[in-house]
């Protein structure tokens, strides 16, 4: 995807061949900017800041100092297994301006031993916000005018005050982020660097950014009211900041400061650090521009890449125009359909397998039953055989007994008749 | 543990519910400055405003526009050299850039000569509706491009002023038909034209009858009740609604009255001062359209009317049979699909639309 257009927008309506008409009296449309602002005031503004930096580098303290508020935070531990993003929203009010502020923190950044993937959760988070907006924009029935914008408008990149140069993690991360978000690099805990070292450090950082092609946020210089202040401030990048919500008595006033045995570092003293410059640039001068750049540049780039990725292109005059909404939804439905089909297939396969297994088991059970029956029958047969044989034997035994009895009887009869005969014979004599 | 705190997964987009904090405590942050930043940016970009005037010839539409913007918007429309009434309804747009105190406004005025002038005025609103929807279509086409312009040119009609002839009776069938259809697609502000032919009492009676007619036919003219956002809006807009339709008189000539130079119409029986509330309600119209509700007119056009159009168009193209590839947003029908489509689609008719830009011929179905 190619990068977008230039930062400079032309003066209104100069390109077109339009007649300038002179008015003969006061019409009253000079109230338009006020009408516009009143609308915005009643709706409120969204501003989302992403703080990227190592644990303990002072992100939460700086946010507290910037917005003069104690935001909730417990210090994070150094034991995080990976980088995760924590977002918190607040509603701030100053006179009649309501600001919906969201601060996103990178928890665990820089703590791991292997930091190869550290940038990924950050990029994913930023993309997710763009995606959410894109989804809303592509809906048929949408409500963009009261959409709570969660896209990141400014990324404060906290550079550790080593005094030497950027870490490779810093370069890699910033390179990955520079086309997605407005990056404002700052040197954290700047009170640990001596003044002469600070100047060298800043130059080194800026030249490293340039030589690595990292595009940081450019404070706009095309609008005459802010061009001067923006140009002056740009020279001091990256801003060396110190954060503190503690107040110390300086002279006869209380001021935000850090108290050391060797002196007091005043947060809002421009000789001590660049905190005031950061506040000017981030909030008081360029907040609206940061929001606009996010919407017209970074978001458009994301949108364009996303849609081109999905296979869309703008039409040439001959062919019919494309419907983004329709195609996007159609592709999504197709994808869902495929998913469903796959799911169905898997379910079918599962059911089939279950059936098969069931059948197998049934078969096995049947076999077992059969075997059992067979055994039973065999057993019974044998039993019967044995009983038959037993009966036979008994019969034989009976027969034998009968025969024996009969034989005995005969014998006894024979004996008796023999004895009788003998007796008779005796008598005769 | 703070119940509001959440620890989302790395790619989660959830944030905890907002808590309201006041940062006035420890000192000034400077969030307020964003209002000025907004103003500067808006003034740099310039503003656009597109207005349409509808009404029969002779009701003073062109003069009214000139009076509203205190300039010769219509150079060629001299009262004496009236062009012959066109045979068909034509739409004629002209664009100017006007500046006041550093605020640049690109003003486009669309006139509709021939409206209601024919013997048979059936469907004379179709070309007007068609034009309005065509502007929505243009914007939509720009919006769905992959590579979009930084700022999409806005040609959508923000306000349609409808000139009711001062019959003194009630709304005519033509008025009712037109208002019914158009109020659903665009902000319509009806005015009683040439009100100098009615006395104050006649005006009030006429106005009430018109208001009754509008209510009977459920016609919601601007400012619509359903878009009042809060109680302040309601109060302010109710006052305006009581006076709608405004009884107006237009004039682009100046006359001396009591030593002052005023815009007015000179008649034999007196000078009608256009900017005098006792004479007519032109100041109310001007204040509504320009000084207080201009941004609101644009917002309602963008957030409501345009969105309604978009919904209908996108749904329509869904319902169409698909061709090869991923077709698509069907060519817009010559007359509006409109948020409240009538039973039959009207045929394009013999209307011709001409603009300062290139001419788009009607597409064939």
Short mmCIF file of N, CA, C and O in Angstrom, two decimals, chain A residues 277-388:
data_model
loop_
_atom_site.label_atom_id
_atom_site.label_comp_id
_atom_site.label_asym_id
_atom_site.label_seq_id
_atom_site.Cartn_x
_atom_site.Cartn_y
_atom_site.Cartn_z
N UNK A 277 6.72 21.78 27.07
CA UNK A 277 6.65 21.70 25.60
C UNK A 277 5.76 20.53 25.18
O UNK A 277 4.95 20.66 24.26
N UNK A 278 5.94 19.41 25.87
CA UNK A 278 5.12 18.27 25.51
C UNK A 278 3.64 18.59 25.69
O UNK A 278 2.80 18.30 24.84
N UNK A 279 3.33 19.22 26.80
CA UNK A 279 1.93 19.54 27.07
C UNK A 279 1.39 20.52 26.02
O UNK A 279 0.28 20.37 25.53
N UNK A 280 2.19 21.48 25.69
CA UNK A 280 1.75 22.43 24.66
C UNK A 280 1.44 21.71 23.36
O UNK A 280 0.38 21.87 22.78
N UNK A 281 2.40 20.91 22.92
CA UNK A 281 2.26 20.26 21.62
C UNK A 281 1.13 19.24 21.61
O UNK A 281 0.32 19.19 20.70
N UNK A 282 1.12 18.44 22.67
CA UNK A 282 0.16 17.34 22.65
C UNK A 282 -1.27 17.82 22.83
O UNK A 282 -2.18 17.36 22.17
N UNK A 283 -1.46 18.75 23.75
CA UNK A 283 -2.83 19.11 24.12
C UNK A 283 -3.24 20.48 23.62
O UNK A 283 -4.23 20.61 22.92
N UNK A 284 -2.45 21.46 23.95
CA UNK A 284 -2.95 22.82 23.75
C UNK A 284 -2.87 23.30 22.31
O UNK A 284 -3.57 24.23 21.94
N UNK A 285 -2.02 22.70 21.52
CA UNK A 285 -1.85 23.23 20.16
C UNK A 285 -2.33 22.25 19.10
O UNK A 285 -2.98 22.63 18.13
N UNK A 286 -2.01 20.97 19.27
CA UNK A 286 -2.20 20.03 18.16
C UNK A 286 -3.16 18.88 18.41
O UNK A 286 -3.19 17.95 17.62
N UNK A 287 -3.95 18.94 19.45
CA UNK A 287 -4.83 17.80 19.73
C UNK A 287 -5.74 17.52 18.54
O UNK A 287 -5.91 16.38 18.13
N UNK A 288 -6.30 18.57 17.99
CA UNK A 288 -7.23 18.39 16.88
C UNK A 288 -6.51 17.86 15.65
O UNK A 288 -7.03 17.00 14.93
N UNK A 289 -5.30 18.34 15.43
CA UNK A 289 -4.56 17.86 14.27
C UNK A 289 -4.20 16.39 14.42
O UNK A 289 -4.25 15.62 13.45
N UNK A 290 -3.85 16.00 15.65
CA UNK A 290 -3.54 14.59 15.88
C UNK A 290 -4.75 13.73 15.54
O UNK A 290 -4.63 12.68 14.91
N UNK A 291 -5.93 14.20 15.95
CA UNK A 291 -7.14 13.44 15.66
C UNK A 291 -7.39 13.39 14.16
O UNK A 291 -7.75 12.34 13.60
N UNK A 292 -7.18 14.51 13.51
CA UNK A 292 -7.45 14.56 12.08
C UNK A 292 -6.48 13.67 11.31
O UNK A 292 -6.89 12.94 10.41
N UNK A 293 -5.20 13.71 11.66
CA UNK A 293 -4.22 12.87 10.96
C UNK A 293 -4.56 11.40 11.13
O UNK A 293 -4.43 10.61 10.20
N UNK A 294 -4.99 11.06 12.34
CA UNK A 294 -5.37 9.66 12.58
C UNK A 294 -6.49 9.27 11.64
O UNK A 294 -6.47 8.20 11.05
N UNK A 295 -7.46 10.14 11.50
CA UNK A 295 -8.64 9.78 10.71
C UNK A 295 -8.36 9.84 9.21
O UNK A 295 -8.72 8.93 8.46
N UNK A 296 -7.74 10.92 8.75
CA UNK A 296 -7.62 11.09 7.30
C UNK A 296 -6.40 10.41 6.73
O UNK A 296 -6.29 10.24 5.53
N UNK A 297 -5.46 10.02 7.57
CA UNK A 297 -4.25 9.44 7.01
C UNK A 297 -4.07 8.00 7.44
O UNK A 297 -4.13 7.09 6.64
N UNK A 298 -3.90 7.79 8.75
CA UNK A 298 -3.62 6.43 9.21
C UNK A 298 -4.82 5.53 9.00
O UNK A 298 -4.69 4.39 8.54
N UNK A 299 -6.00 6.01 9.33
CA UNK A 299 -7.17 5.17 9.16
C UNK A 299 -7.43 4.89 7.69
O UNK A 299 -7.74 3.76 7.30
N UNK A 300 -7.29 5.92 6.84
CA UNK A 300 -7.53 5.72 5.41
C UNK A 300 -6.56 4.70 4.84
O UNK A 300 -6.92 3.87 4.00
N UNK A 301 -5.32 4.76 5.32
CA UNK A 301 -4.33 3.81 4.84
C UNK A 301 -4.71 2.40 5.24
O UNK A 301 -4.67 1.46 4.43
N UNK A 302 -5.12 2.26 6.49
CA UNK A 302 -5.55 0.94 6.96
C UNK A 302 -6.72 0.45 6.11
O UNK A 302 -6.75 -0.69 5.66
N UNK A 303 -7.68 1.34 5.92
CA UNK A 303 -8.88 0.97 5.17
C UNK A 303 -8.53 0.53 3.76
O UNK A 303 -9.00 -0.49 3.28
N UNK A 304 -7.68 1.33 3.15
CA UNK A 304 -7.33 1.03 1.77
C UNK A 304 -6.63 -0.32 1.67
O UNK A 304 -6.95 -1.16 0.84
N UNK A 305 -5.66 -0.53 2.58
CA UNK A 305 -4.93 -1.80 2.54
C UNK A 305 -5.85 -2.97 2.81
O UNK A 305 -5.79 -4.00 2.14
N UNK A 306 -6.72 -2.79 3.78
CA UNK A 306 -7.61 -3.88 4.15
C UNK A 306 -8.51 -4.26 2.99
O UNK A 306 -8.69 -5.44 2.68
N UNK A 307 -9.06 -3.24 2.32
CA UNK A 307 -9.98 -3.53 1.24
C UNK A 307 -9.27 -4.10 0.03
O UNK A 307 -9.78 -5.00 -0.63
N UNK A 308 -8.07 -3.56 -0.24
CA UNK A 308 -7.31 -4.11 -1.38
C UNK A 308 -6.93 -5.55 -1.11
O UNK A 308 -6.96 -6.41 -1.99
N UNK A 309 -6.60 -5.81 0.15
CA UNK A 309 -6.28 -7.19 0.56
C UNK A 309 -7.42 -8.12 0.28
O UNK A 309 -7.23 -9.29 -0.06
N UNK A 310 -8.64 -7.62 0.46
CA UNK A 310 -9.80 -8.46 0.26
C UNK A 310 -10.19 -8.56 -1.19
O UNK A 310 -11.18 -9.17 -1.53
N UNK A 311 -9.40 -7.90 -2.03
CA UNK A 311 -9.62 -8.08 -3.45
C UNK A 311 -10.45 -7.01 -4.11
O UNK A 311 -10.86 -7.15 -5.25
N UNK A 312 -10.70 -5.91 -3.39
CA UNK A 312 -11.47 -4.87 -4.04
C UNK A 312 -10.57 -3.95 -4.82
O UNK A 312 -9.40 -3.81 -4.51
N UNK A 313 -11.15 -3.30 -5.80
CA UNK A 313 -10.45 -2.17 -6.38
C UNK A 313 -11.47 -1.17 -6.86
O UNK A 313 -12.62 -1.49 -7.08
N UNK A 314 -11.03 0.04 -6.97
CA UNK A 314 -11.91 1.07 -7.50
C UNK A 314 -12.13 0.80 -8.97
O UNK A 314 -11.30 0.24 -9.65
N UNK A 315 -13.24 1.24 -9.45
CA UNK A 315 -13.61 0.89 -10.81
C UNK A 315 -12.88 1.73 -11.82
O UNK A 315 -12.45 2.84 -11.54
N UNK A 316 -12.74 1.18 -13.02
CA UNK A 316 -12.39 2.06 -14.13
C UNK A 316 -13.71 2.48 -14.76
O UNK A 316 -14.72 1.83 -14.56
N UNK A 317 -13.73 3.56 -15.49
CA UNK A 317 -15.01 4.15 -15.90
C UNK A 317 -15.92 3.19 -16.65
O UNK A 317 -17.13 3.35 -16.64
N UNK A 318 -15.35 2.16 -17.32
CA UNK A 318 -16.22 1.32 -18.13
C UNK A 318 -16.98 0.31 -17.29
O UNK A 318 -18.15 0.07 -17.49
N UNK A 319 -16.26 -0.30 -16.36
CA UNK A 319 -16.91 -1.39 -15.63
C UNK A 319 -17.84 -0.85 -14.56
O UNK A 319 -17.81 0.32 -14.22
N UNK A 320 -18.62 -1.71 -14.04
CA UNK A 320 -19.61 -1.29 -13.05
C UNK A 320 -18.93 -1.04 -11.72
O UNK A 320 -17.94 -1.67 -11.40
N UNK A 321 -19.47 -0.18 -10.94
CA UNK A 321 -18.87 0.10 -9.64
C UNK A 321 -19.06 -1.05 -8.67
O UNK A 321 -19.98 -1.84 -8.80
N UNK A 322 -18.17 -1.11 -7.73
CA UNK A 322 -18.23 -2.16 -6.73
C UNK A 322 -19.01 -1.70 -5.51
O UNK A 322 -19.02 -0.53 -5.19
N UNK A 323 -19.61 -2.64 -4.89
CA UNK A 323 -20.22 -2.30 -3.62
C UNK A 323 -19.38 -2.89 -2.51
O UNK A 323 -19.31 -4.10 -2.34
N UNK A 324 -18.73 -2.02 -1.81
CA UNK A 324 -17.86 -2.45 -0.73
C UNK A 324 -18.62 -3.25 0.29
O UNK A 324 -18.27 -4.34 0.67
N UNK A 325 -19.69 -2.62 0.72
CA UNK A 325 -20.48 -3.18 1.79
C UNK A 325 -20.92 -4.58 1.40
O UNK A 325 -20.74 -5.53 2.14
N UNK A 326 -21.44 -4.66 0.18
CA UNK A 326 -22.02 -5.91 -0.22
C UNK A 326 -20.97 -6.99 -0.35
O UNK A 326 -21.11 -8.10 0.14
N UNK A 327 -19.87 -6.62 -1.01
CA UNK A 327 -18.83 -7.61 -1.24
C UNK A 327 -18.22 -8.05 0.07
O UNK A 327 -17.96 -9.23 0.28
N UNK A 328 -17.98 -7.09 0.94
CA UNK A 328 -17.39 -7.40 2.23
C UNK A 328 -18.27 -8.38 2.96
O UNK A 328 -17.82 -9.40 3.46
N UNK A 329 -19.57 -8.08 2.99
CA UNK A 329 -20.46 -8.96 3.71
C UNK A 329 -20.58 -10.30 3.02
O UNK A 329 -20.65 -11.33 3.67
N UNK A 330 -20.58 -10.24 1.69
CA UNK A 330 -20.70 -11.49 0.95
C UNK A 330 -19.51 -12.39 1.24
O UNK A 330 -19.65 -13.57 1.51
N UNK A 331 -18.30 -11.75 1.23
CA UNK A 331 -17.12 -12.55 1.50
C UNK A 331 -17.17 -13.10 2.92
O UNK A 331 -16.80 -14.24 3.18
N UNK A 332 -17.65 -12.28 3.80
CA UNK A 332 -17.73 -12.73 5.18
C UNK A 332 -18.71 -13.89 5.30
O UNK A 332 -18.45 -14.86 5.99
N UNK A 333 -19.84 -13.75 4.59
CA UNK A 333 -20.83 -14.84 4.63
C UNK A 333 -20.26 -16.11 4.03
O UNK A 333 -20.47 -17.21 4.54
N UNK A 334 -19.52 -15.90 2.93
CA UNK A 334 -18.92 -17.08 2.29
C UNK A 334 -18.00 -17.78 3.27
O UNK A 334 -18.04 -19.01 3.43
N UNK A 335 -17.20 -16.97 3.92
CA UNK A 335 -16.25 -17.54 4.88
C UNK A 335 -16.99 -18.27 5.99
O UNK A 335 -16.65 -19.38 6.37
N UNK A 336 -18.03 -17.65 6.49
CA UNK A 336 -18.81 -18.28 7.54
C UNK A 336 -19.44 -19.56 7.03
O UNK A 336 -19.49 -20.57 7.73
N UNK A 337 -19.92 -19.48 5.76
CA UNK A 337 -20.53 -20.66 5.17
C UNK A 337 -19.55 -21.81 5.11
O UNK A 337 -19.87 -22.96 5.47
N UNK A 338 -18.33 -21.48 4.69
CA UNK A 338 -17.30 -22.52 4.62
C UNK A 338 -17.04 -23.12 5.98
O UNK A 338 -16.91 -24.32 6.14
N UNK A 339 -16.95 -22.21 6.93
CA UNK A 339 -16.71 -22.65 8.29
C UNK A 339 -17.80 -23.60 8.74
O UNK A 339 -17.54 -24.67 9.31
N UNK A 340 -19.02 -23.22 8.44
CA UNK A 340 -20.13 -24.06 8.84
C UNK A 340 -20.07 -25.41 8.15
O UNK A 340 -20.32 -26.45 8.75
N UNK A 341 -19.71 -25.33 6.84
CA UNK A 341 -19.65 -26.58 6.09
C UNK A 341 -18.62 -27.51 6.72
O UNK A 341 -18.87 -28.70 6.94
N UNK A 342 -17.47 -26.95 7.02
CA UNK A 342 -16.41 -27.76 7.62
C UNK A 342 -16.88 -28.36 8.93
O UNK A 342 -16.65 -29.53 9.23
N UNK A 343 -17.54 -27.52 9.68
CA UNK A 343 -18.03 -27.97 10.97
C UNK A 343 -18.99 -29.14 10.77
O UNK A 343 -18.93 -30.15 11.47
N UNK A 344 -19.86 -28.98 9.78
CA UNK A 344 -20.83 -30.02 9.49
C UNK A 344 -20.12 -31.31 9.11
O UNK A 344 -20.46 -32.40 9.57
N UNK A 345 -19.13 -31.15 8.24
CA UNK A 345 -18.37 -32.33 7.80
C UNK A 345 -17.77 -33.06 8.98
O UNK A 345 -17.86 -34.28 9.09
N UNK A 346 -17.16 -32.28 9.84
CA UNK A 346 -16.50 -32.91 10.98
C UNK A 346 -17.52 -33.64 11.85
O UNK A 346 -17.26 -34.73 12.34
N UNK A 347 -18.65 -33.00 11.99
CA UNK A 347 -19.66 -33.62 12.81
C UNK A 347 -20.13 -34.93 12.19
O UNK A 347 -20.27 -35.94 12.87
N UNK A 348 -20.33 -34.90 10.87
CA UNK A 348 -20.76 -36.10 10.18
C UNK A 348 -19.75 -37.23 10.36
O UNK A 348 -20.09 -38.38 10.65
N UNK A 349 -18.50 -36.86 10.17
CA UNK A 349 -17.45 -37.86 10.29
C UNK A 349 -17.45 -38.46 11.68
O UNK A 349 -17.34 -39.68 11.87
N UNK A 350 -17.60 -37.62 12.65
CA UNK A 350 -17.63 -38.08 14.03
C UNK A 350 -18.78 -39.05 14.23
O UNK A 350 -18.61 -40.13 14.80
N UNK A 351 -19.94 -38.65 13.74
CA UNK A 351 -21.11 -39.51 13.91
C UNK A 351 -20.87 -40.86 13.26
O UNK A 351 -21.18 -41.93 13.81
N UNK A 352 -20.28 -40.80 12.06
CA UNK A 352 -20.04 -42.04 11.35
C UNK A 352 -19.11 -42.95 12.13
O UNK A 352 -19.36 -44.15 12.31
N UNK A 353 -18.05 -42.36 12.63
CA UNK A 353 -17.08 -43.15 13.37
C UNK A 353 -17.71 -43.80 14.58
O UNK A 353 -17.46 -44.97 14.90
N UNK A 354 -18.54 -42.99 15.23
CA UNK A 354 -19.21 -43.54 16.41
C UNK A 354 -20.06 -44.73 16.02
O UNK A 354 -20.06 -45.78 16.68
N UNK A 355 -20.76 -44.57 14.89
CA UNK A 355 -21.61 -45.67 14.46
C UNK A 355 -20.79 -46.93 14.20
O UNK A 355 -21.14 -48.05 14.61
N UNK A 356 -19.70 -46.71 13.49
CA UNK A 356 -18.85 -47.85 13.16
C UNK A 356 -18.42 -48.58 14.41
O UNK A 356 -18.50 -49.80 14.52
N UNK A 357 -17.94 -47.78 15.33
CA UNK A 357 -17.44 -48.38 16.55
C UNK A 357 -18.54 -49.14 17.26
O UNK A 357 -18.34 -50.27 17.75
N UNK A 358 -19.68 -48.55 17.25
CA UNK A 358 -20.83 -49.19 17.89
C UNK A 358 -21.12 -50.53 17.24
O UNK A 358 -21.36 -51.55 17.90
N UNK A 359 -21.11 -50.51 15.90
CA UNK A 359 -21.37 -51.75 15.18
C UNK A 359 -20.35 -52.80 15.55
O UNK A 359 -20.69 -53.96 15.83
N UNK A 360 -19.09 -52.38 15.57
CA UNK A 360 -18.04 -53.33 15.91
C UNK A 360 -18.30 -53.96 17.26
O UNK A 360 -18.21 -55.17 17.45
N UNK A 361 -18.62 -53.07 18.19
CA UNK A 361 -18.84 -53.57 19.54
C UNK A 361 -20.01 -54.54 19.57
O UNK A 361 -19.97 -55.59 20.23
N UNK A 362 -21.03 -54.18 18.81
CA UNK A 362 -22.20 -55.06 18.79
C UNK A 362 -21.83 -56.43 18.25
O UNK A 362 -22.23 -57.47 18.79
N UNK A 363 -21.07 -56.40 17.17
CA UNK A 363 -20.60 -57.65 16.58
C UNK A 363 -19.90 -58.48 17.62
O UNK A 363 -20.18 -59.68 17.80
N UNK A 364 -18.97 -57.86 18.27
CA UNK A 364 -18.18 -58.58 19.26
C UNK A 364 -19.08 -59.16 20.34
O UNK A 364 -18.92 -60.33 20.75
N UNK A 365 -20.03 -58.38 20.73
CA UNK A 365 -20.94 -58.85 21.78
C UNK A 365 -21.71 -60.08 21.30
O UNK A 365 -21.87 -61.08 22.01
N UNK A 366 -22.15 -59.96 20.01
CA UNK A 366 -22.91 -61.06 19.46
C UNK A 366 -22.09 -62.34 19.45
O UNK A 366 -22.53 -63.42 19.86
N UNK A 367 -20.87 -62.18 19.01
CA UNK A 367 -20.00 -63.35 18.96
C UNK A 367 -19.87 -63.99 20.32
O UNK A 367 -19.94 -65.22 20.48
N UNK A 368 -19.66 -63.14 21.26
CA UNK A 368 -19.50 -63.63 22.62
C UNK A 368 -20.71 -64.43 23.06
O UNK A 368 -20.60 -65.51 23.65
N UNK A 369 -21.87 -63.82 22.77
CA UNK A 369 -23.09 -64.53 23.13
C UNK A 369 -23.16 -65.91 22.48
O UNK A 369 -23.52 -66.91 23.11
N UNK A 370 -22.81 -65.88 21.19
CA UNK A 370 -22.88 -67.15 20.46
C UNK A 370 -21.97 -68.17 21.09
O UNK A 370 -22.34 -69.34 21.30
N UNK A 371 -20.79 -67.74 21.36
CA UNK A 371 -19.84 -68.66 21.96
C UNK A 371 -20.40 -69.25 23.25
O UNK A 371 -20.31 -70.46 23.51
N UNK A 372 -20.92 -68.36 24.00
CA UNK A 372 -21.47 -68.77 25.28
C UNK A 372 -22.58 -69.80 25.08
O UNK A 372 -22.63 -70.84 25.75
N UNK A 373 -23.45 -69.46 24.10
CA UNK A 373 -24.54 -70.41 23.83
C UNK A 373 -23.99 -71.77 23.41
O UNK A 373 -24.47 -72.83 23.85
N UNK A 374 -23.03 -71.71 22.54
CA UNK A 374 -22.44 -72.95 22.06
C UNK A 374 -21.92 -73.79 23.20
O UNK A 374 -22.18 -74.99 23.32
N UNK A 375 -21.16 -73.08 24.00
CA UNK A 375 -20.59 -73.77 25.15
C UNK A 375 -21.67 -74.40 26.00
O UNK A 375 -21.58 -75.55 26.45
N UNK A 376 -22.70 -73.62 26.22
CA UNK A 376 -23.78 -74.11 27.06
C UNK A 376 -24.40 -75.38 26.46
O UNK A 376 -24.63 -76.37 27.15
N UNK A 377 -24.62 -75.28 25.16
CA UNK A 377 -25.23 -76.43 24.50
C UNK A 377 -24.32 -77.65 24.60
O UNK A 377 -24.76 -78.76 24.93
N UNK A 378 -23.09 -77.41 24.26
CA UNK A 378 -22.14 -78.52 24.32
C UNK A 378 -22.15 -79.16 25.71
O UNK A 378 -22.18 -80.38 25.86
N UNK A 379 -22.10 -78.28 26.66
CA UNK A 379 -22.10 -78.74 28.04
C UNK A 379 -23.34 -79.59 28.33
O UNK A 379 -23.28 -80.67 28.90
N UNK A 380 -24.47 -79.08 27.84
CA UNK A 380 -25.71 -79.82 28.09
C UNK A 380 -25.71 -81.17 27.38
O UNK A 380 -26.15 -82.19 27.92
N UNK A 381 -25.22 -81.12 26.17
CA UNK A 381 -25.17 -82.39 25.43
C UNK A 381 -24.34 -83.42 26.17
O UNK A 381 -24.75 -84.59 26.34
N UNK A 382 -23.21 -82.93 26.56
CA UNK A 382 -22.31 -83.86 27.24
C UNK A 382 -22.99 -84.40 28.50
O UNK A 382 -22.91 -85.60 28.82
N UNK A 383 -23.61 -83.47 29.15
CA UNK A 383 -24.28 -83.85 30.39
C UNK A 383 -25.29 -84.94 30.10
O UNK A 383 -25.40 -85.96 30.79
N UNK A 384 -26.05 -84.70 29.03
CA UNK A 384 -27.07 -85.67 28.68
C UNK A 384 -26.46 -87.02 28.33
O UNK A 384 -26.93 -88.09 28.76
N UNK A 385 -25.41 -86.92 27.59
CA UNK A 385 -24.73 -88.18 27.22
C UNK A 385 -24.34 -88.95 28.46
O UNK A 385 -24.56 -90.18 28.60
N UNK A 386 -23.74 -88.16 29.31
CA UNK A 386 -23.27 -88.82 30.54
C UNK A 386 -24.44 -89.43 31.29
O UNK A 386 -24.37 -90.56 31.80
N UNK A 387 -25.52 -88.72 31.36
CA UNK A 387 -26.69 -89.23 32.08
C UNK A 387 -27.23 -90.47 31.38
O UNK A 387 -27.65 -91.45 32.04
N UNK A 388 -27.24 -90.39 30.05
CA UNK A 388 -27.71 -91.57 29.32
C UNK A 388 -26.85 -92.78 29.67
O UNK A 388 -27.36 -93.88 29.96
#
